[in-house]
């Protein structure tokens, strides 16, 4: 399906030798990221000569983009920008889970056509991403349009003997992947404790292992279904992402990303499915997860309804750059709670930085450029990067006029590295 329109990303640069001009471009360091698979921060550099390849799990479009979604997609946007600053091309793929239980349940509850619901919410998400200046994926792929890819991959898995039938539904046998468990690092008890809460069906009679996951669901009365070689039905969730990633990015992608609620079972299962279908190394080199944003003490979620929506704030006239700056104030890996004060503080900070960059002269920028790029390459440390720009703005507004054209350099830096247009 159609993605959204990407903003243009300038190359970060230094001040030129001619007073006030923008000089040569500056390279950021290679990017280091926390890999949930290993539990350590590692350099994630694309294989020589190739683009960095990133797959980030997209929305299930039955409600509007909330701050949790926005924080996760802005986090991976920082990674996209950090790789570019380090001189790499980036191939970015994202899905839309446009047929799944929660979407069908919502459509049923409100009497709306499920296709219309998915299209409307996907469009709202595109508009929100565009407003937040998130770079668009190169391939934006819906589950429905990916059905042929899913069928092909399930057929492939069948040939490996890792698929079995339970009353017309097809299951993946997790034991067929020797490295099952390597994404989350969880033991069986941890997995069992959470599987049912996150879409699994451990108690279904007929399964070989309670943790085995659904690949293909036979048609249910009143639900959409497609005629395929697997029978009439619809795709399971995890195979949607492994088949889309496999088709558009190939194997051993650099990063599989999403929120930390996807570590298990979603990323564990989709990695195992991909690894059994093509047993040539891991599905991804690094599994990167953003922390959960909460509201009123609980994870912000469509199912609970405790939401702060990007579109509502935009409609009320909030500057999307203030929303983005508020999100950047929290490290992507931490769990944090949204407070309206975040937005009030970010709005004031944005105004102060804008005041500073509008001045013809300002505090020296060279150290700020180097440090901000280094912060982002260091496991996407946006809070530190924002503090450095805040410091530069404070010194400039206090009257430091040492550098002609400093504002132009910071303007480019904030845009390139942080996606903030000043
Ligand atoms: N369609 C699936 C992924 S294939 C899905 O999880 N959709 S979602 O709409 O529920 O979530 C979209 C993305 O936002 C996922 O990466 C999810 O991990 C992330 N996310 C959801 N809630 C939060 C939250 N409260 N804080 C941070 N990220 C969140
Ligand atoms: Zn996914």
Tab-separated table of C-alpha atoms and ligand atoms in Angstrom:
chain	number	residue	atom	x	y	z
A	1	UNK	CA	0.000	0.000	0.000
A	2	UNK	CA	0.946	3.642	-0.216
A	3	UNK	CA	3.197	4.941	2.579
A	4	UNK	CA	3.349	8.629	3.470
A	5	UNK	CA	5.569	11.425	2.175
A	6	UNK	CA	9.046	11.582	3.700
A	7	UNK	CA	10.587	14.876	4.720
A	8	UNK	CA	13.867	15.753	3.013
A	9	UNK	CA	16.811	14.976	5.312
A	10	UNK	CA	19.714	17.413	5.066
A	11	UNK	CA	23.264	16.168	5.691
A	12	UNK	CA	24.612	17.407	9.040
A	13	UNK	CA	27.293	19.995	8.400
A	14	UNK	CA	29.820	22.293	10.051
A	15	UNK	CA	30.171	26.017	9.741
A	16	UNK	CA	31.992	26.996	6.553
A	17	UNK	CA	35.235	28.921	6.473
A	18	UNK	CA	33.502	31.899	4.859
A	19	UNK	CA	31.736	33.794	7.671
A	20	UNK	CA	28.321	32.311	8.402
A	21	UNK	CA	28.163	29.839	5.504
A	22	UNK	CA	27.324	26.151	5.877
A	23	UNK	CA	30.510	24.162	5.352
A	24	UNK	CA	31.291	20.532	4.607
A	25	UNK	CA	29.102	17.679	5.718
A	26	UNK	CA	29.920	15.812	8.913
A	27	UNK	CA	29.782	12.025	9.320
A	28	UNK	CA	28.369	10.558	12.499
A	29	UNK	CA	29.990	7.509	14.139
A	30	UNK	CA	28.822	3.954	13.425
A	31	UNK	CA	25.626	3.147	15.290
A	32	UNK	CA	25.547	1.056	18.472
A	33	UNK	CA	22.250	-0.451	19.627
A	34	UNK	CA	20.893	-2.539	22.466
A	35	UNK	CA	20.095	-5.981	21.093
A	36	UNK	CA	17.389	-7.783	23.088
A	37	UNK	CA	18.748	-11.050	21.650
A	38	UNK	CA	22.140	-10.665	23.344
A	39	UNK	CA	21.223	-8.191	26.076
A	40	UNK	CA	24.178	-5.980	25.137
A	41	UNK	CA	24.826	-2.780	23.199
A	42	UNK	CA	26.511	-3.683	19.903
A	43	UNK	CA	27.634	-1.912	16.765
A	44	UNK	CA	25.065	-2.520	14.021
A	45	UNK	CA	26.704	-1.598	10.741
A	46	UNK	CA	25.316	-2.897	7.437
A	47	UNK	CA	27.418	-5.407	5.547
A	48	UNK	CA	30.017	-3.677	3.405
A	49	UNK	CA	28.597	-1.927	0.392
A	50	UNK	CA	24.979	-2.666	1.296
A	51	UNK	CA	22.173	-0.628	2.773
A	52	UNK	CA	21.112	-1.021	6.386
A	53	UNK	CA	17.937	-3.117	6.370
A	54	UNK	CA	15.291	-2.444	8.985
A	55	UNK	CA	11.853	-3.924	9.558
A	56	UNK	CA	9.632	-2.234	12.140
A	57	UNK	CA	6.293	-3.726	13.110
A	58	UNK	CA	3.468	-1.413	12.077
A	59	UNK	CA	0.077	-0.637	13.552
A	60	UNK	CA	-3.081	-2.671	13.797
A	61	UNK	CA	-5.348	0.061	12.440
A	62	UNK	CA	-8.446	0.043	14.598
A	63	UNK	CA	-7.789	3.218	16.582
A	64	UNK	CA	-5.721	6.374	16.187
A	65	UNK	CA	-1.978	6.850	16.821
A	66	UNK	CA	-1.288	7.371	20.518
A	67	UNK	CA	1.872	8.650	22.216
A	68	UNK	CA	3.154	5.081	22.684
A	69	UNK	CA	2.998	4.357	18.957
A	70	UNK	CA	4.478	7.764	18.178
A	71	UNK	CA	7.381	7.202	20.620
A	72	UNK	CA	8.186	3.824	19.041
A	73	UNK	CA	8.138	5.082	15.440
A	74	UNK	CA	10.119	8.207	16.338
A	75	UNK	CA	12.724	5.950	18.025
A	76	UNK	CA	13.259	3.931	14.840
A	77	UNK	CA	13.245	7.157	12.847
A	78	UNK	CA	16.242	8.238	14.947
A	79	UNK	CA	17.959	4.996	13.967
A	80	UNK	CA	17.174	5.608	10.291
A	81	UNK	CA	18.694	9.093	10.621
A	82	UNK	CA	21.736	7.896	12.618
A	83	UNK	CA	22.580	5.324	9.930
A	84	UNK	CA	22.245	8.010	7.262
A	85	UNK	CA	24.471	10.364	9.268
A	86	UNK	CA	27.048	7.556	9.392
A	87	UNK	CA	26.952	7.462	5.573
A	88	UNK	CA	24.738	4.408	4.997
A	89	UNK	CA	21.719	3.947	2.789
A	90	UNK	CA	18.712	2.541	4.611
A	91	UNK	CA	16.063	0.103	3.345
A	92	UNK	CA	13.061	0.358	5.606
A	93	UNK	CA	9.972	-1.878	5.592
A	94	UNK	CA	6.882	-1.650	7.769
A	95	UNK	CA	3.624	-3.629	7.808
A	96	UNK	CA	0.014	-2.784	8.595
A	97	UNK	CA	-1.903	-5.572	10.351
A	98	UNK	CA	-5.052	-4.774	8.406
A	99	UNK	CA	-6.795	-8.058	9.187
A	100	UNK	CA	-6.588	-9.498	12.706
A	101	UNK	CA	-8.798	-10.302	15.705
A	102	UNK	CA	-8.748	-6.899	17.471
A	103	UNK	CA	-9.577	-5.044	14.257
A	104	UNK	CA	-12.461	-7.406	13.419
A	105	UNK	CA	-13.731	-7.247	17.013
A	106	UNK	CA	-13.777	-3.430	16.935
A	107	UNK	CA	-15.546	-3.375	13.551
A	108	UNK	CA	-18.098	-5.868	14.884
A	109	UNK	CA	-18.692	-3.840	18.032
A	110	UNK	CA	-19.299	-0.572	16.172
A	111	UNK	CA	-21.011	-2.055	13.109
A	112	UNK	CA	-18.439	-0.498	10.784
A	113	UNK	CA	-17.074	-2.343	7.763
A	114	UNK	CA	-13.635	-3.689	8.813
A	115	UNK	CA	-12.000	-2.577	5.543
A	116	UNK	CA	-13.299	0.977	5.936
A	117	UNK	CA	-12.129	1.067	9.576
A	118	UNK	CA	-8.631	-0.111	8.633
A	119	UNK	CA	-8.348	2.343	5.741
A	120	UNK	CA	-9.470	5.299	7.835
A	121	UNK	CA	-7.133	4.582	10.732
A	122	UNK	CA	-4.201	3.817	8.431
A	123	UNK	CA	-4.714	7.181	6.740
A	124	UNK	CA	-4.803	8.944	10.102
A	125	UNK	CA	-1.544	7.194	11.017
A	126	UNK	CA	0.071	8.355	7.752
A	127	UNK	CA	-0.996	11.928	8.505
A	128	UNK	CA	0.390	11.693	12.053
A	129	UNK	CA	3.721	10.255	10.865
A	130	UNK	CA	4.037	12.965	8.246
A	131	UNK	CA	3.311	15.678	10.805
A	132	UNK	CA	5.931	14.206	13.151
A	133	UNK	CA	8.466	14.157	10.301
A	134	UNK	CA	9.009	10.415	10.481
A	135	UNK	CA	10.744	9.060	7.363
A	136	UNK	CA	8.419	6.788	5.410
A	137	UNK	CA	9.226	3.112	4.832
A	138	UNK	CA	10.301	2.123	1.314
A	139	UNK	CA	7.692	-0.642	1.416
A	140	UNK	CA	4.515	-0.250	3.435
A	141	UNK	CA	2.741	-3.565	3.227
A	142	UNK	CA	-0.688	-4.628	4.478
A	143	UNK	CA	-1.419	-8.132	5.774
A	144	UNK	CA	-4.191	-8.533	3.214
A	145	UNK	CA	-1.950	-7.716	0.270
A	146	UNK	CA	0.735	-10.008	1.771
A	147	UNK	CA	-1.490	-13.116	1.724
A	148	UNK	CA	0.330	-14.636	-1.307
A	149	UNK	CA	3.654	-14.165	0.550
A	150	UNK	CA	2.229	-15.781	3.675
A	151	UNK	CA	0.892	-18.743	1.694
A	152	UNK	CA	4.237	-19.233	-0.043
A	153	UNK	CA	6.079	-19.195	3.273
A	154	UNK	CA	3.671	-21.588	4.982
A	155	UNK	CA	4.033	-23.954	2.005
A	156	UNK	CA	7.776	-23.763	2.481
A	157	UNK	CA	7.464	-24.472	6.205
A	158	UNK	CA	5.218	-27.426	5.412
A	159	UNK	CA	8.051	-28.960	3.397
A	160	UNK	CA	10.304	-28.784	6.455
A	161	UNK	CA	7.788	-30.739	8.545
A	162	UNK	CA	7.249	-27.892	11.009
A	163	UNK	CA	3.519	-27.396	10.295
A	164	UNK	CA	0.522	-29.373	11.595
A	165	UNK	CA	-3.233	-29.114	11.362
A	166	UNK	CA	-5.663	-28.654	14.253
A	167	UNK	CA	-9.269	-28.756	12.978
A	168	UNK	CA	-8.441	-26.869	9.795
A	169	UNK	CA	-6.040	-24.352	11.426
A	170	UNK	CA	-2.318	-24.621	10.698
A	171	UNK	CA	0.221	-24.403	13.530
A	172	UNK	CA	3.959	-23.867	13.605
A	173	UNK	CA	5.920	-26.216	15.804
A	174	UNK	CA	8.302	-24.001	17.806
A	175	UNK	CA	10.621	-26.952	18.493
A	176	UNK	CA	11.525	-27.068	14.814
A	177	UNK	CA	13.759	-24.027	15.408
A	178	UNK	CA	16.786	-24.986	17.541
A	179	UNK	CA	17.307	-21.330	18.453
A	180	UNK	CA	13.704	-20.716	19.593
A	181	UNK	CA	13.929	-18.491	22.690
A	182	UNK	CA	16.960	-16.592	21.434
A	183	UNK	CA	15.135	-13.314	20.792
A	184	UNK	CA	13.604	-12.865	24.230
A	185	UNK	CA	16.029	-14.996	26.220
A	186	UNK	CA	13.001	-16.049	28.292
A	187	UNK	CA	12.567	-19.460	29.883
A	188	UNK	CA	9.496	-21.583	29.323
A	189	UNK	CA	7.706	-20.375	32.472
A	190	UNK	CA	8.089	-16.742	31.447
A	191	UNK	CA	6.781	-17.549	27.982
A	192	UNK	CA	3.808	-19.515	29.314
A	193	UNK	CA	2.899	-16.729	31.732
A	194	UNK	CA	2.399	-14.193	28.964
A	195	UNK	CA	1.507	-16.141	25.809
A	196	UNK	CA	-2.281	-16.082	26.288
A	197	UNK	CA	-2.303	-12.330	27.064
A	198	UNK	CA	-0.566	-11.582	23.790
A	199	UNK	CA	-2.707	-13.414	21.289
A	200	UNK	CA	-1.555	-17.008	21.999
A	201	UNK	CA	-3.813	-20.012	22.668
A	202	UNK	CA	-1.831	-22.295	25.033
A	203	UNK	CA	-4.908	-24.247	26.141
A	204	UNK	CA	-6.211	-25.260	22.742
A	205	UNK	CA	-6.671	-29.052	22.610
A	206	UNK	CA	-4.800	-30.811	19.810
A	207	UNK	CA	-1.664	-28.643	19.902
A	208	UNK	CA	1.640	-30.489	20.181
A	209	UNK	CA	3.168	-27.819	22.399
A	210	UNK	CA	1.096	-25.118	24.145
A	211	UNK	CA	3.513	-22.495	22.758
A	212	UNK	CA	3.052	-23.475	19.102
A	213	UNK	CA	1.610	-20.557	17.164
A	214	UNK	CA	-1.022	-20.142	14.503
A	215	UNK	CA	0.161	-19.762	10.904
A	216	UNK	CA	-3.140	-19.923	9.077
A	217	UNK	CA	-6.640	-19.759	10.490
A	218	UNK	CA	-9.409	-21.607	8.654
A	219	UNK	CA	-12.527	-19.594	7.841
A	220	UNK	CA	-14.797	-18.646	10.759
A	221	UNK	CA	-18.457	-17.728	10.196
A	222	UNK	CA	-18.901	-14.001	9.596
A	223	UNK	CA	-15.148	-13.352	9.228
A	224	UNK	CA	-13.207	-12.477	6.075
A	225	UNK	CA	-11.421	-15.375	4.357
A	226	UNK	CA	-9.382	-15.935	1.224
A	227	UNK	CA	-9.171	-18.999	-1.054
A	228	UNK	CA	-5.606	-20.301	-1.122
A	229	UNK	CA	-3.672	-23.562	-1.462
A	230	UNK	CA	-3.818	-23.720	2.355
A	231	UNK	CA	-7.607	-23.709	2.244
A	232	UNK	CA	-10.041	-20.856	2.832
A	233	UNK	CA	-8.918	-18.659	5.716
A	234	UNK	CA	-6.694	-15.823	6.835
A	235	UNK	CA	-3.083	-15.371	7.983
A	236	UNK	CA	-1.830	-15.714	11.543
A	237	UNK	CA	-0.067	-12.681	12.989
A	238	UNK	CA	3.640	-13.607	13.289
A	239	UNK	CA	3.953	-15.088	9.792
A	240	UNK	CA	2.665	-11.793	8.393
A	241	UNK	CA	5.826	-9.996	9.528
A	242	UNK	CA	8.292	-12.776	8.733
A	243	UNK	CA	6.971	-13.175	5.199
A	244	UNK	CA	6.884	-9.421	4.464
A	245	UNK	CA	10.414	-8.950	5.827
A	246	UNK	CA	11.700	-11.980	3.906
A	247	UNK	CA	10.201	-10.751	0.631
A	248	UNK	CA	11.370	-7.148	0.841
A	249	UNK	CA	14.582	-7.353	2.873
A	250	UNK	CA	15.882	-10.917	2.646
A	251	UNK	CA	17.650	-12.741	5.477
A	252	UNK	CA	19.854	-11.563	8.331
A	253	UNK	CA	18.305	-8.121	8.233
A	254	UNK	CA	20.115	-5.592	10.395
A	255	UNK	CA	17.282	-4.674	12.742
A	256	UNK	CA	13.886	-6.092	13.629
A	257	UNK	CA	12.176	-3.390	15.662
A	258	UNK	CA	9.045	-2.587	17.616
A	259	UNK	CA	7.840	-1.920	21.125
A	260	UNK	CA	8.952	-4.170	24.002
A	261	UNK	CA	5.463	-5.720	24.096
A	262	UNK	CA	6.449	-7.503	20.873
A	263	UNK	CA	9.567	-9.277	22.195
A	264	UNK	CA	7.514	-12.359	22.994
A	265	UNK	CA	5.714	-14.002	21.341
A	266	UNK	CA	5.668	-11.850	18.211
A	267	UNK	CA	9.350	-11.330	17.426
A	268	UNK	CA	10.335	-14.703	18.856
A	269	UNK	CA	7.844	-16.511	16.637
A	270	UNK	CA	8.423	-14.518	13.471
A	271	UNK	CA	12.192	-15.062	13.811
A	272	UNK	CA	11.755	-18.825	14.327
A	273	UNK	CA	9.424	-19.111	11.349
A	274	UNK	CA	11.901	-17.286	9.115
A	275	UNK	CA	14.830	-19.342	10.435
A	276	UNK	CA	13.084	-22.646	9.748
A	277	UNK	CA	11.894	-21.551	6.282
A	278	UNK	CA	15.449	-20.583	5.247
A	279	UNK	CA	17.938	-22.052	7.710
A	280	UNK	CA	20.825	-19.710	6.900
A	281	UNK	CA	21.670	-17.703	9.991
A	282	UNK	CA	19.416	-15.533	12.125
A	283	UNK	CA	16.358	-13.661	10.927
A	284	UNK	CA	17.840	-10.400	12.234
A	285	UNK	CA	21.255	-9.334	13.492
A	286	UNK	CA	19.701	-7.198	16.227
A	287	UNK	CA	16.269	-7.143	17.858
A	288	UNK	CA	15.649	-3.636	19.090
A	289	UNK	CA	12.776	-2.689	21.367
A	290	UNK	CA	11.310	0.589	22.537
A	291	UNK	CA	9.965	0.916	26.082
A	292	UNK	CA	6.284	1.255	26.872
A	293	UNK	CA	4.602	4.620	27.334
A	294	UNK	CA	1.987	4.681	30.072
A	295	UNK	CA	-0.888	6.958	31.042
A	296	UNK	CA	-2.456	7.015	34.511
A	297	UNK	CA	-0.078	4.284	35.660
A	298	UNK	CA	-0.920	1.769	32.927
A	299	UNK	CA	0.507	0.958	29.490
A	300	UNK	CA	-1.192	3.231	26.961
A	301	UNK	CA	-3.242	0.880	24.802
A	302	UNK	CA	-6.120	0.886	22.394
A	303	UNK	CA	-7.728	-2.001	24.225
A	304	UNK	CA	-7.717	-0.134	27.588
A	305	UNK	CA	-8.602	3.196	26.028
A	306	UNK	CA	-6.167	5.277	28.176
A	307	UNK	CA	-4.929	7.301	25.245
A	308	UNK	CA	-3.357	10.620	24.329
A	309	UNK	CA	-3.778	10.855	20.564
A	310	UNK	CA	-1.393	12.629	18.228
A	311	UNK	CA	-4.259	13.614	15.907
A	312	UNK	CA	-6.274	15.177	18.759
A	313	UNK	CA	-3.331	17.305	19.843
A	314	UNK	CA	-2.717	18.362	16.252
A	315	UNK	CA	-6.373	19.283	15.837
A	316	UNK	CA	-6.137	21.409	18.979
A	317	UNK	CA	-3.303	23.353	17.335
A	318	UNK	CA	-0.296	21.755	19.052
A	319	UNK	CA	2.904	22.113	17.038
A	320	UNK	CA	3.886	18.541	15.983
A	321	UNK	CA	7.523	19.496	16.572
A	322	UNK	CA	6.692	20.137	20.234
A	323	UNK	CA	5.142	16.647	20.412
A	324	UNK	CA	8.258	15.158	18.836
A	325	UNK	CA	10.537	17.101	21.185
A	326	UNK	CA	8.510	15.885	24.175
A	327	UNK	CA	8.983	12.269	23.009
A	328	UNK	CA	12.724	12.808	22.485
A	329	UNK	CA	13.059	13.831	26.112
A	330	UNK	CA	12.754	10.145	27.102
A	331	UNK	CA	15.290	7.479	26.181
A	332	UNK	CA	13.665	5.060	23.745
A	333	UNK	CA	14.437	2.024	25.897
A	334	UNK	CA	12.918	3.312	29.122
A	335	UNK	CA	9.311	2.797	30.156
A	336	UNK	CA	7.807	6.154	31.014
A	337	UNK	CA	4.546	7.859	31.753
A	338	UNK	CA	3.077	10.650	29.669
A	339	UNK	CA	2.174	13.857	31.505
A	340	UNK	CA	0.763	16.996	29.887
A	341	UNK	CA	3.671	18.857	31.502
A	342	UNK	CA	6.008	17.070	29.014
A	343	UNK	CA	4.308	18.956	26.222
A	344	UNK	CA	4.280	22.283	28.054
A	345	UNK	CA	8.028	22.017	28.741
A	346	UNK	CA	8.789	20.907	25.173
A	347	UNK	CA	6.806	23.837	23.763
A	348	UNK	CA	8.851	26.286	25.857
A	349	UNK	CA	12.118	24.582	24.897
A	350	UNK	CA	11.206	24.653	21.193
A	351	UNK	CA	10.508	28.391	21.426
A	352	UNK	CA	13.849	29.027	23.129
A	353	UNK	CA	15.793	26.998	20.527
A	354	UNK	CA	13.936	28.774	17.719
A	355	UNK	CA	14.795	32.138	19.261
A	356	UNK	CA	18.466	31.125	19.367
A	357	UNK	CA	18.717	29.832	15.776
A	358	UNK	CA	17.083	33.010	14.477
A	359	UNK	CA	20.026	35.103	15.758
A	360	UNK	CA	22.704	36.048	13.210
A	361	UNK	CA	25.448	34.874	15.589
A	362	UNK	CA	25.585	32.336	18.367
A	363	UNK	CA	27.654	30.061	20.583
A	364	UNK	CA	30.255	27.860	18.822
A	365	UNK	CA	28.627	24.849	17.161
A	366	UNK	CA	31.432	22.451	16.315
A	367	UNK	CA	31.359	20.539	19.618
A	368	UNK	CA	27.567	20.434	19.625
A	369	UNK	CA	27.468	18.884	16.135
A	370	UNK	CA	30.004	16.199	17.062
A	371	UNK	CA	28.383	15.448	20.424
A	372	UNK	CA	24.803	15.254	19.138
A	373	UNK	CA	25.781	12.801	16.385
A	374	UNK	CA	27.767	10.749	18.900
A	375	UNK	CA	24.798	10.676	21.319
A	376	UNK	CA	22.468	9.331	18.659
A	377	UNK	CA	24.965	6.717	17.503
A	378	UNK	CA	25.245	5.660	21.158
A	379	UNK	CA	22.038	3.599	21.388
A	380	UNK	CA	19.915	6.550	20.233
A	381	UNK	CA	20.482	8.763	23.252
A	382	UNK	CA	18.076	11.523	22.217
A	383	UNK	CA	17.646	13.018	25.730
A	384	UNK	CA	21.377	13.776	25.852
A	385	UNK	CA	21.325	15.180	22.295
A	386	UNK	CA	18.389	17.442	23.163
A	387	UNK	CA	20.189	18.675	26.305
A	388	UNK	CA	23.213	19.653	24.209
A	389	UNK	CA	21.077	21.688	21.818
A	390	UNK	CA	19.268	23.198	24.800
A	391	UNK	CA	22.650	24.221	26.259
A	392	UNK	CA	23.763	25.747	22.975
A	393	UNK	CA	20.472	27.706	22.776
A	394	UNK	CA	20.797	28.862	26.393
A	395	UNK	CA	24.346	30.140	25.853
A	396	UNK	CA	23.356	31.805	22.589
A	397	UNK	CA	20.305	33.502	24.080
A	398	UNK	CA	22.528	34.674	26.966
A	399	UNK	CA	24.557	36.644	24.439
A	400	UNK	CA	27.377	34.432	23.158
A	401	UNK	CA	28.061	35.773	19.670
A	402	UNK	CA	31.326	33.974	18.946
A	403	UNK	CA	30.184	32.265	15.737
A	404	UNK	CA	28.562	33.883	12.716
A	405	UNK	CA	25.800	31.746	11.202
A	406	UNK	CA	25.721	29.314	14.142
A	407	UNK	CA	21.932	29.109	13.969
A	408	UNK	CA	21.991	27.685	10.454
A	409	UNK	CA	24.304	24.871	11.566
A	410	UNK	CA	22.057	23.950	14.518
A	411	UNK	CA	18.967	24.157	12.325
A	412	UNK	CA	20.442	21.561	9.938
A	413	UNK	CA	21.670	19.412	12.829
A	414	UNK	CA	18.281	19.333	14.593
A	415	UNK	CA	16.564	18.473	11.325
A	416	UNK	CA	19.030	15.790	10.177
A	417	UNK	CA	19.666	14.007	13.462
A	418	UNK	CA	16.500	14.579	15.485
A	419	UNK	CA	13.860	15.261	12.820
A	420	UNK	CA	13.007	18.560	14.508
A	421	UNK	CA	12.330	21.420	12.100
A	422	UNK	CA	13.121	24.658	13.848
B	1	LIG	N1	0.445	-4.726	14.241
B	1	LIG	C1	1.182	-5.178	15.389
B	1	LIG	C2	2.642	-5.362	15.080
B	1	LIG	S1	2.899	-6.418	13.709
B	1	LIG	C3	1.019	-4.218	16.569
B	1	LIG	O1	1.588	-4.493	17.614
B	1	LIG	N2	0.255	-3.148	16.363
B	1	LIG	S2	-0.058	-2.039	17.491
B	1	LIG	O2	-0.880	-1.066	16.823
B	1	LIG	O3	-0.588	-2.653	18.648
B	1	LIG	O4	1.290	-1.394	17.897
B	1	LIG	C4	2.072	-0.699	16.935
B	1	LIG	C5	3.492	-0.449	17.476
B	1	LIG	O5	3.427	0.419	18.614
B	1	LIG	C6	4.193	-1.721	17.951
B	1	LIG	O6	5.572	-1.633	17.621
B	1	LIG	C7	3.992	-1.683	19.449
B	1	LIG	O7	5.040	-2.375	20.113
B	1	LIG	C8	4.045	-0.195	19.729
B	1	LIG	N3	3.288	0.188	20.934
B	1	LIG	C9	2.013	-0.132	21.250
B	1	LIG	N4	1.658	0.401	22.453
B	1	LIG	C10	2.749	1.089	22.896
B	1	LIG	C11	3.024	1.865	24.082
B	1	LIG	N5	2.122	2.066	25.028
B	1	LIG	N6	4.247	2.420	24.202
B	1	LIG	C12	5.205	2.242	23.237
B	1	LIG	N7	4.988	1.534	22.095
B	1	LIG	C13	3.787	0.954	21.932
B	2	LIG	ZN1	4.935	-7.404	13.438
